[in-house]
PDB file of C-alpha atoms in Angstrom:
ATOM      1  CA  UNK A   7     -64.463   3.867 -48.618  1.00 37.00           C
ATOM      2  CA  UNK A   8     -63.372   0.263 -48.334  1.00 39.00           C
ATOM      3  CA  UNK A   9     -61.334  -0.493 -45.205  1.00 40.00           C
ATOM      4  CA  UNK A  10     -58.877  -3.365 -44.969  1.00 41.00           C
ATOM      5  CA  UNK A  11     -59.920  -6.431 -42.919  1.00 42.00           C
ATOM      6  CA  UNK A  12     -59.178  -6.487 -39.173  1.00 42.00           C
ATOM      7  CA  UNK A  13     -55.596  -7.306 -38.300  1.00 44.00           C
ATOM      8  CA  UNK A  14     -54.721 -10.949 -38.083  1.00 46.00           C
ATOM      9  CA  UNK A  15     -54.740 -12.781 -34.741  1.00 47.00           C
ATOM     10  CA  UNK A  16     -51.413 -14.225 -33.636  1.00 49.00           C
ATOM     11  CA  UNK A  17     -50.728 -17.931 -34.233  1.00 49.00           C
ATOM     12  CA  UNK A  18     -51.143 -20.414 -31.434  1.00 51.00           C
ATOM     13  CA  UNK A  19     -47.566 -19.934 -30.237  1.00 52.00           C
ATOM     14  CA  UNK A  20     -48.105 -16.129 -29.947  1.00 51.00           C
ATOM     15  CA  UNK A  21     -46.006 -15.206 -32.910  1.00 49.00           C
ATOM     16  CA  UNK A  22     -47.526 -13.300 -35.875  1.00 47.00           C
ATOM     17  CA  UNK A  23     -48.947 -15.790 -38.390  1.00 51.00           C
ATOM     18  CA  UNK A  24     -48.206 -15.454 -42.077  1.00 51.00           C
ATOM     19  CA  UNK A  25     -50.447 -16.794 -44.795  1.00 50.00           C
ATOM     20  CA  UNK A  26     -49.830 -20.316 -45.962  1.00 49.00           C
ATOM     21  CA  UNK A  27     -48.701 -20.750 -49.567  1.00 57.00           C
ATOM     22  CA  UNK A  28     -51.897 -20.973 -51.578  1.00 70.00           C
ATOM     23  CA  UNK A  29     -52.974 -24.409 -52.885  1.00 71.00           C
ATOM     24  CA  UNK A  30     -56.432 -24.638 -54.465  1.00 74.00           C
ATOM     25  CA  UNK A  31     -58.605 -27.297 -52.943  1.00 74.00           C
ATOM     26  CA  UNK A  32     -58.619 -30.623 -54.826  1.00 75.00           C
ATOM     27  CA  UNK A  33     -60.633 -30.368 -58.086  1.00 84.00           C
ATOM     28  CA  UNK A  34     -61.300 -26.655 -57.665  1.00 89.00           C
ATOM     29  CA  UNK A  35     -59.850 -23.758 -59.735  1.00 90.00           C
ATOM     30  CA  UNK A  36     -59.549 -20.124 -59.217  1.00 89.00           C
ATOM     31  CA  UNK A  37     -60.562 -17.356 -61.689  1.00 87.00           C
ATOM     32  CA  UNK A  38     -60.133 -13.610 -61.746  1.00 86.00           C
ATOM     33  CA  UNK A  39     -57.490 -11.277 -60.323  1.00 82.00           C
ATOM     34  CA  UNK A  40     -58.046 -11.547 -56.552  1.00 84.00           C
ATOM     35  CA  UNK A  41     -55.449 -12.726 -54.037  1.00 85.00           C
ATOM     36  CA  UNK A  42     -56.171 -16.284 -52.911  1.00 88.00           C
ATOM     37  CA  UNK A  43     -54.705 -17.665 -49.727  1.00 85.00           C
ATOM     38  CA  UNK A  44     -54.969 -20.633 -47.396  1.00 85.00           C
ATOM     39  CA  UNK A  45     -55.888 -18.931 -44.153  1.00 82.00           C
ATOM     40  CA  UNK A  46     -54.584 -20.646 -40.968  1.00 80.00           C
ATOM     41  CA  UNK A  47     -55.872 -18.012 -38.544  1.00 77.00           C
ATOM     42  CA  UNK A  48     -59.560 -18.870 -38.247  1.00 77.00           C
ATOM     43  CA  UNK A  49     -60.540 -21.970 -40.216  1.00 82.00           C
ATOM     44  CA  UNK A  50     -64.020 -23.400 -39.733  1.00 83.00           C
ATOM     45  CA  UNK A  51     -62.756 -26.947 -40.170  1.00 77.00           C
ATOM     46  CA  UNK A  52     -59.325 -28.555 -39.919  1.00 73.00           C
ATOM     47  CA  UNK A  53     -56.253 -26.301 -40.264  1.00 78.00           C
ATOM     48  CA  UNK A  54     -57.025 -24.056 -43.233  1.00 82.00           C
ATOM     49  CA  UNK A  55     -59.837 -22.198 -44.901  1.00 87.00           C
ATOM     50  CA  UNK A  56     -59.874 -20.479 -48.326  1.00 88.00           C
ATOM     51  CA  UNK A  57     -59.590 -16.738 -48.361  1.00 88.00           C
ATOM     52  CA  UNK A  58     -60.327 -14.488 -51.387  1.00 88.00           C
ATOM     53  CA  UNK A  59     -59.342 -10.868 -51.146  1.00 85.00           C
ATOM     54  CA  UNK A  60     -60.142  -8.387 -53.874  1.00 82.00           C
ATOM     55  CA  UNK A  61     -59.444  -4.668 -54.059  1.00 74.00           C
ATOM     56  CA  UNK A  62     -56.409  -4.753 -51.708  1.00 55.00           C
ATOM     57  CA  UNK A  63     -52.691  -5.015 -52.264  1.00 53.00           C
ATOM     58  CA  UNK A  64     -49.869  -6.483 -50.282  1.00 52.00           C
ATOM     59  CA  UNK A  65     -49.889  -9.302 -47.746  1.00 52.00           C
ATOM     60  CA  UNK A  66     -53.403 -10.937 -47.912  1.00 48.00           C
ATOM     61  CA  UNK A  67     -53.551 -10.911 -44.100  1.00 50.00           C
ATOM     62  CA  UNK A  68     -52.563  -7.292 -43.841  1.00 51.00           C
ATOM     63  CA  UNK A  69     -53.906  -5.754 -47.089  1.00 50.00           C
ATOM     64  CA  UNK A  70     -53.987  -2.086 -48.142  1.00 50.00           C
ATOM     65  CA  UNK A  71     -56.926  -0.607 -50.156  1.00 48.00           C
ATOM     66  CA  UNK A  72     -56.503  -0.608 -53.914  1.00 47.00           C
ATOM     67  CA  UNK A  73     -58.850   1.707 -55.951  1.00 46.00           C
ATOM     68  CA  UNK A  74     -58.726  -0.477 -59.087  1.00 47.00           C
ATOM     69  CA  UNK A  75     -62.246  -1.482 -60.208  1.00 46.00           C
ATOM     70  CA  UNK A  76     -62.940  -5.143 -59.393  1.00 53.00           C
ATOM     71  CA  UNK A  77     -63.391  -8.062 -61.718  1.00 65.00           C
ATOM     72  CA  UNK A  78     -65.524 -11.110 -60.970  1.00 79.00           C
ATOM     73  CA  UNK A  79     -63.208 -13.419 -59.109  1.00 85.00           C
ATOM     74  CA  UNK A  80     -63.592 -16.614 -57.188  1.00 89.00           C
ATOM     75  CA  UNK A  81     -63.345 -20.404 -57.115  1.00 91.00           C
ATOM     76  CA  UNK A  82     -65.213 -23.027 -59.075  1.00 91.00           C
ATOM     77  CA  UNK A  83     -65.484 -26.788 -59.522  1.00 92.00           C
ATOM     78  CA  UNK A  84     -66.313 -28.135 -62.961  1.00 90.00           C
ATOM     79  CA  UNK A  85     -67.671 -31.426 -64.388  1.00 90.00           C
ATOM     80  CA  UNK A  86     -70.415 -31.940 -61.790  1.00 91.00           C
ATOM     81  CA  UNK A  87     -73.224 -34.309 -62.772  1.00 90.00           C
ATOM     82  CA  UNK A  88     -76.854 -33.204 -62.118  1.00 91.00           C
ATOM     83  CA  UNK A  89     -79.984 -35.004 -63.090  1.00 92.00           C
ATOM     84  CA  UNK A  90     -83.234 -33.503 -64.244  1.00 93.00           C
ATOM     85  CA  UNK A  91     -85.946 -33.276 -61.595  1.00 95.00           C
ATOM     86  CA  UNK A  92     -83.532 -34.369 -58.855  1.00 95.00           C
ATOM     87  CA  UNK A  93     -83.336 -32.286 -55.677  1.00 95.00           C
ATOM     88  CA  UNK A  94     -79.897 -31.123 -54.474  1.00 95.00           C
ATOM     89  CA  UNK A  95     -78.654 -29.539 -51.261  1.00 94.00           C
ATOM     90  CA  UNK A  96     -75.648 -27.301 -51.328  1.00 94.00           C
ATOM     91  CA  UNK A  97     -74.016 -26.268 -48.015  1.00 94.00           C
ATOM     92  CA  UNK A  98     -70.851 -24.458 -47.054  1.00 94.00           C
ATOM     93  CA  UNK A  99     -69.480 -22.064 -44.422  1.00 94.00           C
ATOM     94  CA  UNK A 100     -68.565 -18.408 -45.230  1.00 94.00           C
ATOM     95  CA  UNK A 101     -67.539 -15.342 -43.417  1.00 92.00           C
ATOM     96  CA  UNK A 102     -66.134 -11.811 -44.347  1.00 90.00           C
ATOM     97  CA  UNK A 103     -64.412  -9.006 -42.507  1.00 85.00           C
ATOM     98  CA  UNK A 104     -65.174  -6.676 -45.402  1.00 82.00           C
ATOM     99  CA  UNK A 105     -68.239  -7.994 -47.225  1.00 77.00           C
ATOM    100  CA  UNK A 106     -68.521  -7.469 -50.970  1.00 75.00           C
ATOM    101  CA  UNK A 107     -71.176  -8.793 -53.314  1.00 80.00           C
ATOM    102  CA  UNK A 108     -70.822 -12.570 -53.178  1.00 87.00           C
ATOM    103  CA  UNK A 109     -72.607 -14.761 -55.734  1.00 88.00           C
ATOM    104  CA  UNK A 110     -73.100 -18.511 -55.549  1.00 91.00           C
ATOM    105  CA  UNK A 111     -74.088 -20.232 -58.822  1.00 88.00           C
ATOM    106  CA  UNK A 112     -74.469 -23.757 -60.288  1.00 89.00           C
ATOM    107  CA  UNK A 113     -74.568 -23.479 -64.053  1.00 85.00           C
ATOM    108  CA  UNK A 114     -73.589 -24.900 -67.377  1.00 83.00           C
ATOM    109  CA  UNK A 115     -71.603 -23.130 -70.062  1.00 78.00           C
ATOM    110  CA  UNK A 116     -73.071 -23.034 -73.576  1.00 75.00           C
ATOM    111  CA  UNK A 117     -70.253 -22.330 -76.087  1.00 74.00           C
ATOM    112  CA  UNK A 118     -70.538 -18.872 -77.724  1.00 71.00           C
ATOM    113  CA  UNK A 119     -70.610 -18.425 -81.481  1.00 78.00           C
ATOM    114  CA  UNK A 120     -67.638 -16.912 -83.454  1.00 80.00           C
ATOM    115  CA  UNK A 121     -65.311 -16.492 -80.542  1.00 78.00           C
ATOM    116  CA  UNK A 122     -67.931 -14.961 -78.211  1.00 78.00           C
ATOM    117  CA  UNK A 123     -67.669 -15.918 -74.525  1.00 75.00           C
ATOM    118  CA  UNK A 124     -69.861 -18.796 -73.390  1.00 75.00           C
ATOM    119  CA  UNK A 125     -73.372 -18.224 -72.189  1.00 76.00           C
ATOM    120  CA  UNK A 126     -74.127 -19.308 -68.678  1.00 79.00           C
ATOM    121  CA  UNK A 127     -77.366 -21.279 -68.047  1.00 84.00           C
ATOM    122  CA  UNK A 128     -78.227 -21.357 -64.348  1.00 88.00           C
ATOM    123  CA  UNK A 129     -79.462 -24.375 -62.327  1.00 89.00           C
ATOM    124  CA  UNK A 130     -79.228 -22.190 -59.168  1.00 90.00           C
ATOM    125  CA  UNK A 131     -77.947 -18.793 -58.138  1.00 90.00           C
ATOM    126  CA  UNK A 132     -78.010 -16.807 -54.912  1.00 92.00           C
ATOM    127  CA  UNK A 133     -76.400 -13.578 -53.763  1.00 92.00           C
ATOM    128  CA  UNK A 134     -75.123 -13.593 -50.170  1.00 91.00           C
ATOM    129  CA  UNK A 135     -76.040 -10.315 -48.443  1.00 87.00           C
ATOM    130  CA  UNK A 136     -75.615 -11.228 -44.773  1.00 91.00           C
ATOM    131  CA  UNK A 137     -71.952 -12.085 -44.456  1.00 92.00           C
ATOM    132  CA  UNK A 138     -70.202 -11.161 -41.163  1.00 91.00           C
ATOM    133  CA  UNK A 139     -66.821 -11.806 -39.490  1.00 91.00           C
ATOM    134  CA  UNK A 140     -68.258 -14.865 -37.827  1.00 93.00           C
ATOM    135  CA  UNK A 141     -68.596 -18.220 -39.670  1.00 94.00           C
ATOM    136  CA  UNK A 142     -72.107 -18.891 -40.884  1.00 95.00           C
ATOM    137  CA  UNK A 143     -73.409 -22.083 -42.472  1.00 96.00           C
ATOM    138  CA  UNK A 144     -75.348 -21.433 -45.737  1.00 95.00           C
ATOM    139  CA  UNK A 145     -77.620 -24.238 -47.031  1.00 96.00           C
ATOM    140  CA  UNK A 146     -79.581 -24.034 -50.251  1.00 94.00           C
ATOM    141  CA  UNK A 147     -81.847 -26.615 -51.943  1.00 95.00           C
ATOM    142  CA  UNK A 148     -82.735 -26.621 -55.689  1.00 94.00           C
ATOM    143  CA  UNK A 149     -84.158 -28.992 -58.224  1.00 94.00           C
ATOM    144  CA  UNK A 150     -82.272 -29.459 -61.505  1.00 93.00           C
ATOM    145  CA  UNK A 151     -84.366 -28.461 -64.520  1.00 92.00           C
ATOM    146  CA  UNK A 152     -82.228 -30.594 -66.907  1.00 90.00           C
ATOM    147  CA  UNK A 153     -79.537 -33.249 -66.917  1.00 91.00           C
ATOM    148  CA  UNK A 154     -75.846 -32.352 -67.399  1.00 90.00           C
ATOM    149  CA  UNK A 155     -72.495 -33.960 -66.714  1.00 89.00           C
ATOM    150  CA  UNK A 156     -70.812 -30.597 -67.071  1.00 89.00           C
ATOM    151  CA  UNK A 157     -72.360 -28.420 -64.331  1.00 90.00           C
ATOM    152  CA  UNK A 158     -70.128 -25.874 -62.618  1.00 91.00           C
ATOM    153  CA  UNK A 159     -70.333 -24.794 -58.933  1.00 92.00           C
ATOM    154  CA  UNK A 160     -68.928 -21.250 -58.567  1.00 91.00           C
ATOM    155  CA  UNK A 161     -68.567 -18.854 -55.664  1.00 92.00           C
ATOM    156  CA  UNK A 162     -67.490 -15.387 -56.796  1.00 89.00           C
ATOM    157  CA  UNK A 163     -66.710 -12.025 -55.222  1.00 87.00           C
ATOM    158  CA  UNK A 164     -68.262  -9.420 -57.563  1.00 84.00           C
ATOM    159  CA  UNK A 165     -66.883  -6.326 -55.794  1.00 82.00           C
ATOM    160  CA  UNK A 166     -63.966  -5.293 -53.569  1.00 82.00           C
ATOM    161  CA  UNK A 167     -63.967  -7.133 -50.295  1.00 84.00           C
ATOM    162  CA  UNK A 168     -62.806 -10.383 -48.726  1.00 87.00           C
ATOM    163  CA  UNK A 169     -64.411 -13.763 -48.374  1.00 90.00           C
ATOM    164  CA  UNK A 170     -63.449 -16.901 -46.445  1.00 91.00           C
ATOM    165  CA  UNK A 171     -64.864 -20.277 -47.378  1.00 92.00           C
ATOM    166  CA  UNK A 172     -64.830 -23.791 -45.889  1.00 92.00           C
ATOM    167  CA  UNK A 173     -66.603 -27.165 -45.893  1.00 90.00           C
ATOM    168  CA  UNK A 174     -68.468 -27.406 -49.193  1.00 91.00           C
ATOM    169  CA  UNK A 175     -71.043 -30.167 -49.688  1.00 91.00           C
ATOM    170  CA  UNK A 176     -73.325 -30.832 -52.685  1.00 91.00           C
ATOM    171  CA  UNK A 177     -75.604 -33.936 -52.412  1.00 90.00           C
ATOM    172  CA  UNK A 178     -78.563 -35.096 -54.308  1.00 92.00           C
ATOM    173  CA  UNK A 179     -81.619 -36.098 -52.272  1.00 92.00           C
ATOM    174  CA  UNK A 180     -81.250 -39.695 -53.546  1.00 89.00           C
ATOM    175  CA  UNK A 181     -77.641 -39.799 -52.326  1.00 86.00           C
ATOM    176  CA  UNK A 182     -78.584 -38.348 -48.904  1.00 86.00           C
ATOM    177  CA  UNK A 183     -81.343 -41.029 -48.667  1.00 86.00           C
ATOM    178  CA  UNK A 184     -78.735 -43.790 -49.143  1.00 83.00           C
ATOM    179  CA  UNK A 185     -76.261 -42.504 -46.610  1.00 80.00           C
ATOM    180  CA  UNK A 186     -74.264 -40.344 -49.029  1.00 77.00           C
ATOM    181  CA  UNK A 187     -73.742 -43.043 -51.698  1.00 78.00           C
ATOM    182  CA  UNK A 188     -74.786 -42.859 -55.293  1.00 75.00           C
ATOM    183  CA  UNK A 189     -77.895 -45.009 -55.602  1.00 76.00           C
ATOM    184  CA  UNK A 190     -76.774 -46.488 -58.983  1.00 78.00           C
ATOM    185  CA  UNK A 191     -73.441 -47.636 -57.517  1.00 79.00           C
ATOM    186  CA  UNK A 192     -75.046 -48.906 -54.342  1.00 77.00           C
ATOM    187  CA  UNK A 193     -77.517 -50.997 -56.441  1.00 80.00           C
ATOM    188  CA  UNK A 194     -74.680 -52.343 -58.642  1.00 85.00           C
ATOM    189  CA  UNK A 195     -72.756 -53.765 -55.693  1.00 84.00           C
ATOM    190  CA  UNK A 196     -75.808 -54.979 -53.755  1.00 73.00           C
TER     191      UNK A 196
END
């Protein structure tokens, strides 16, 4: 049985807090049928974190269980450039009051034939199995096996549950070595 997440904490002024109107982070898009919200109650950084709730109905901060089978749902950022044989580090914070299967992927889409859905070709994938109600920083390193200007970073909830996300970072080793700047641009202005 899936239980709804713990009740929300009151806002700083002691009054019950309501979810902020949802606005996807810049250059990110949502997919699937989950409820997406900007969560002001317990952000890791700044004033809001992203909350994804699947398998519940009603107010995203006070959800009720919904027995409908889940779809893959989440958030993704497209048009990322990766270079063959370059090392990349992905980091972000995540937490969950009601953990579901959470999958992190960086992939490219290969168009399907005759109206078939696209095939996904992974650069990296990882299932998160240790989510808890407390924020945890996740850091993964991978080496791109090919070059693409159309890579996609995706975090999806693959079952009923909830997921809060904050502070994403994806840097190549060469950018980290130059203080976070793209080496080609740094060389062009030097």
